[in-house]
Amino acid sequence: MAPAAIIAPSILSADFAALGAACSDTIGYGCDWLHIDIMDGHFVPNITFGAPVVTKIRPHVGRPQTSMGKGTFDCHMMIAEPKKWVKDFQKAGCDLYCFHYEAAIDSTAAENPADETEKKTNPKELIHYIHENGMLAGIAIKPETPVDVLWDILRNPTKSERPDMVLVMTVHPGFGGQKFMASELPKVKALRERYPDLNIEVDGGLSESTIDQAADAGANVIVAGSAVFGAKDPADVISKLREAVDKRA
């Protein structure tokens, strides 16, 4: 058993010349969240956009009325210094701030972009800080990272230091349009077996041809970019992705 499906199209595949309308239209097609890929050119080699763009698209999509509800902005922070940007993205309209485990174990505790400190942060402290700033917290792992690194974080008795969602990357982060890596699905299965109620997100190469594998493993939060934004009928694709997950829930 897994929680209900959450379909979160990645706006990295949207028309950037009409991004606000693309976001609004996609919510109208029946998706739940919008997945917003933030890349800094350091943690990953690519650069996308920052908080000002999130601020501009936020008015085009109504804020969620419940925790993890429709209209959630799921910001996937592929950045080297995740704690520095928490406040800026909260102000911009982010609802779920998902950082990478690999960044959190090797970054500073600075709380603003201009700040400098030698003090380090860590995943538990960062999750607490995100919650303290009024957002949900997600933690992501790259294909190279074993799922075992998450057990200590997920079994933490302090609720404010536990994530609301785990993201398992099914491609190497940094670029859209990559081939789905089924090799990462045992991580999803291991997470689902231990945490039946956890929201588990998969990101990379998801489409109608790969959704069954992801759903079988236990994923319920589905990120799809080109499969939705490049479709002739995005609503139909979203519906099929949802059906694949929910029939296994």
Short mmCIF file of C-alpha atoms in Angstrom, two decimals, residues 8-226:
data_model
loop_
_atom_site.label_atom_id
_atom_site.label_comp_id
_atom_site.label_asym_id
_atom_site.label_seq_id
_atom_site.Cartn_x
_atom_site.Cartn_y
_atom_site.Cartn_z
CA ALA A 8 3.98 16.86 -10.30
CA PRO A 9 4.95 17.93 -13.83
CA SER A 10 8.39 19.50 -14.09
CA ILE A 11 8.20 23.02 -15.47
CA LEU A 12 11.73 22.60 -16.81
CA SER A 13 9.97 21.26 -19.91
CA ALA A 14 7.45 24.11 -20.13
CA ASP A 15 7.49 27.06 -22.53
CA PHE A 16 9.63 29.61 -20.69
CA ALA A 17 8.30 32.41 -22.91
CA ALA A 18 4.85 31.86 -21.41
CA LEU A 19 5.71 30.19 -18.13
CA GLY A 20 2.91 31.59 -15.99
CA ALA A 21 0.25 30.44 -18.44
CA ALA A 22 1.93 27.05 -18.81
CA CYS A 23 1.83 26.54 -15.04
CA SER A 24 -1.81 27.58 -14.78
CA ASP A 25 -2.84 25.43 -17.73
CA THR A 26 -1.07 22.36 -16.36
CA ILE A 27 -2.84 22.63 -13.02
CA GLY A 28 -6.04 22.90 -15.04
CA TYR A 29 -5.20 19.66 -16.85
CA GLY A 30 -5.47 17.85 -13.52
CA CYS A 31 -2.01 17.68 -11.98
CA ASP A 32 -1.54 18.14 -8.24
CA TRP A 33 1.79 19.93 -7.82
CA LEU A 34 4.31 21.72 -9.97
CA HIS A 35 7.88 20.46 -9.73
CA ILE A 36 10.30 23.38 -9.95
CA ASP A 37 13.91 22.49 -10.73
CA ILE A 38 16.41 24.94 -9.24
CA MET A 39 19.98 24.44 -10.48
CA ASP A 40 22.95 26.62 -9.56
CA GLY A 41 25.74 25.52 -11.90
CA HIS A 42 27.73 24.25 -8.89
CA PHE A 43 25.93 21.25 -7.40
CA VAL A 44 24.93 20.31 -10.95
CA PRO A 45 26.50 21.65 -14.15
CA ASN A 46 23.33 23.24 -15.47
CA ILE A 47 21.72 26.57 -14.48
CA THR A 48 17.95 27.15 -14.51
CA PHE A 49 16.43 30.01 -12.50
CA GLY A 50 16.03 31.30 -8.97
CA ALA A 51 13.53 32.72 -6.51
CA PRO A 52 12.50 35.74 -8.67
CA VAL A 53 11.02 33.42 -11.31
CA VAL A 54 9.14 31.47 -8.62
CA THR A 55 7.77 34.78 -7.34
CA LYS A 56 6.48 35.64 -10.82
CA ILE A 57 4.73 32.32 -11.49
CA ARG A 58 3.22 31.99 -8.00
CA PRO A 59 0.23 34.28 -8.75
CA HIS A 60 -0.71 32.05 -11.71
CA VAL A 61 -1.36 29.06 -9.43
CA GLY A 62 -3.52 29.16 -6.32
CA ARG A 63 -1.84 28.27 -3.06
CA PRO A 64 -2.66 24.83 -1.63
CA GLN A 65 -5.54 24.87 0.83
CA THR A 66 -4.19 21.87 2.71
CA SER A 67 -0.72 20.49 3.40
CA MET A 68 0.57 18.92 0.17
CA GLY A 69 -2.64 19.98 -1.56
CA LYS A 70 -3.31 21.02 -5.14
CA GLY A 71 -1.09 23.88 -6.25
CA THR A 72 1.91 22.89 -4.13
CA PHE A 73 5.17 24.31 -5.46
CA ASP A 74 7.65 21.45 -5.06
CA CYS A 75 11.03 23.16 -5.36
CA HIS A 76 13.81 20.67 -6.10
CA MET A 77 16.93 22.46 -4.90
CA MET A 78 19.87 21.16 -6.89
CA ILE A 79 22.16 23.69 -5.25
CA ALA A 80 25.42 23.57 -3.32
CA GLU A 81 24.29 25.72 -0.38
CA PRO A 82 20.68 24.75 0.39
CA LYS A 83 20.33 26.48 3.74
CA LYS A 84 21.25 29.89 2.31
CA TRP A 85 18.18 29.98 0.10
CA VAL A 86 15.43 28.71 2.42
CA LYS A 87 14.12 32.17 3.34
CA ASP A 88 14.20 33.52 -0.21
CA PHE A 89 12.21 30.60 -1.58
CA GLN A 90 9.71 30.73 1.26
CA LYS A 91 9.07 34.38 0.40
CA ALA A 92 8.82 33.49 -3.30
CA GLY A 93 5.99 31.03 -2.68
CA CYS A 94 7.65 27.65 -2.31
CA ASP A 95 5.56 25.14 -0.36
CA LEU A 96 7.91 22.14 -0.29
CA TYR A 97 11.66 22.74 -0.20
CA CYS A 98 13.48 19.58 -1.30
CA PHE A 99 17.24 19.65 -0.86
CA HIS A 100 19.86 17.07 -1.72
CA TYR A 101 21.37 14.91 1.00
CA GLU A 102 24.72 15.18 -0.79
CA ALA A 103 24.65 18.98 -0.52
CA ALA A 104 23.46 19.08 3.09
CA ILE A 105 26.40 17.03 4.37
CA ASP A 106 28.91 19.31 2.68
CA SER A 107 27.51 22.83 2.99
CA THR A 108 27.46 25.71 5.45
CA ALA A 109 24.89 26.79 8.01
CA ALA A 110 24.71 30.30 6.52
CA GLU A 111 21.10 31.51 6.47
CA ASN A 112 21.31 34.14 3.73
CA PRO A 113 22.98 34.21 0.30
CA ALA A 114 25.48 36.90 1.31
CA ASP A 115 26.42 35.29 4.62
CA GLU A 116 29.69 33.46 5.21
CA THR A 117 30.39 31.00 8.01
CA GLU A 118 32.61 28.03 8.67
CA LYS A 119 29.84 26.30 10.62
CA LYS A 120 28.37 23.33 8.77
CA THR A 121 24.76 22.24 8.49
CA ASN A 122 23.44 18.66 8.32
CA PRO A 123 20.26 17.06 6.98
CA LYS A 124 18.38 16.92 10.29
CA GLU A 125 19.21 20.50 11.18
CA LEU A 126 18.25 21.68 7.70
CA ILE A 127 14.91 19.86 7.79
CA HIS A 128 14.14 21.51 11.12
CA TYR A 129 15.09 24.92 9.69
CA ILE A 130 12.82 24.45 6.66
CA HIS A 131 9.91 23.51 8.92
CA GLU A 132 10.71 26.49 11.14
CA ASN A 133 10.32 28.69 8.08
CA GLY A 134 6.86 27.37 7.33
CA MET A 135 7.52 24.93 4.51
CA LEU A 136 7.39 21.20 4.04
CA ALA A 137 10.80 19.53 3.74
CA GLY A 138 11.95 16.97 1.23
CA ILE A 139 15.28 15.19 0.95
CA ALA A 140 16.64 13.87 -2.34
CA ILE A 141 19.34 11.35 -3.20
CA LYS A 142 21.33 10.97 -6.42
CA PRO A 143 21.75 7.61 -8.18
CA GLU A 144 25.25 7.29 -6.69
CA THR A 145 23.95 7.61 -3.12
CA PRO A 146 22.77 4.48 -1.27
CA VAL A 147 19.35 4.62 0.34
CA ASP A 148 20.91 3.52 3.64
CA VAL A 149 21.98 7.10 4.36
CA LEU A 150 18.33 7.98 4.95
CA TRP A 151 17.48 5.45 7.67
CA ASP A 152 18.91 7.47 10.55
CA ILE A 153 17.10 10.59 9.31
CA LEU A 154 13.75 8.89 8.82
CA ARG A 155 13.71 7.10 12.18
CA ASN A 156 14.60 10.27 14.06
CA PRO A 157 12.23 10.58 17.08
CA THR A 158 12.17 14.37 16.68
CA LYS A 159 9.33 15.04 14.24
CA SER A 160 10.56 18.48 13.16
CA GLU A 161 13.79 16.86 11.93
CA ARG A 162 12.08 14.24 9.77
CA PRO A 163 11.32 14.91 6.09
CA ASP A 164 7.81 15.07 4.70
CA MET A 165 8.94 13.47 1.44
CA VAL A 166 11.87 11.54 0.00
CA LEU A 167 12.93 12.00 -3.62
CA VAL A 168 14.76 9.19 -5.37
CA MET A 169 16.40 10.42 -8.56
CA THR A 170 15.88 8.06 -11.50
CA VAL A 171 18.31 10.05 -13.66
CA HIS A 172 21.47 11.98 -12.87
CA PRO A 173 20.35 15.44 -11.73
CA GLY A 174 21.10 18.42 -13.92
CA PHE A 175 19.37 17.96 -17.25
CA GLY A 176 15.92 16.99 -18.49
CA GLY A 177 15.13 14.37 -21.10
CA GLN A 178 17.40 11.61 -19.75
CA LYS A 179 16.62 7.89 -19.92
CA PHE A 180 14.83 6.36 -16.93
CA MET A 181 17.16 4.41 -14.59
CA ALA A 182 15.23 1.36 -13.36
CA SER A 183 18.33 0.50 -11.32
CA GLU A 184 17.18 3.06 -8.72
CA LEU A 185 13.83 1.43 -8.01
CA PRO A 186 15.12 -0.96 -5.31
CA LYS A 187 15.69 2.19 -3.23
CA VAL A 188 12.03 3.09 -3.66
CA LYS A 189 10.96 -0.43 -2.73
CA ALA A 190 13.13 -0.41 0.39
CA LEU A 191 11.69 2.93 1.48
CA ARG A 192 8.11 1.80 0.88
CA GLU A 193 8.58 -1.44 2.83
CA ARG A 194 9.85 0.45 5.86
CA TYR A 195 7.59 3.52 5.56
CA PRO A 196 4.21 2.62 4.05
CA ASP A 197 2.77 6.10 4.57
CA LEU A 198 5.73 8.11 3.31
CA ASN A 199 5.43 10.27 0.22
CA ILE A 200 8.11 8.89 -2.11
CA GLU A 201 8.88 10.89 -5.23
CA VAL A 202 10.65 9.71 -8.37
CA ASP A 203 12.13 12.16 -10.86
CA GLY A 204 13.68 11.45 -14.24
CA GLY A 205 12.50 9.66 -17.34
CA LEU A 206 8.94 9.08 -16.09
CA SER A 207 6.33 8.55 -18.78
CA GLU A 208 3.51 6.20 -19.71
CA SER A 209 6.14 3.61 -20.64
CA THR A 210 7.97 3.68 -17.29
CA ILE A 211 5.27 4.57 -14.77
CA ASP A 212 4.29 0.95 -14.09
CA GLN A 213 7.81 0.11 -12.92
CA ALA A 214 7.90 3.11 -10.59
CA ALA A 215 4.41 2.44 -9.22
CA ASP A 216 5.19 -1.24 -8.65
CA ALA A 217 8.20 -0.21 -6.56
CA GLY A 218 6.01 2.01 -4.40
CA ALA A 219 6.49 5.54 -5.71
CA ASN A 220 3.44 7.79 -5.36
CA VAL A 221 4.76 11.27 -6.24
CA ILE A 222 5.49 11.29 -9.95
CA VAL A 223 7.58 13.95 -11.66
CA ALA A 224 7.19 14.02 -15.44
CA GLY A 225 8.51 16.78 -17.67
CA SER A 226 8.47 16.25 -21.40
#
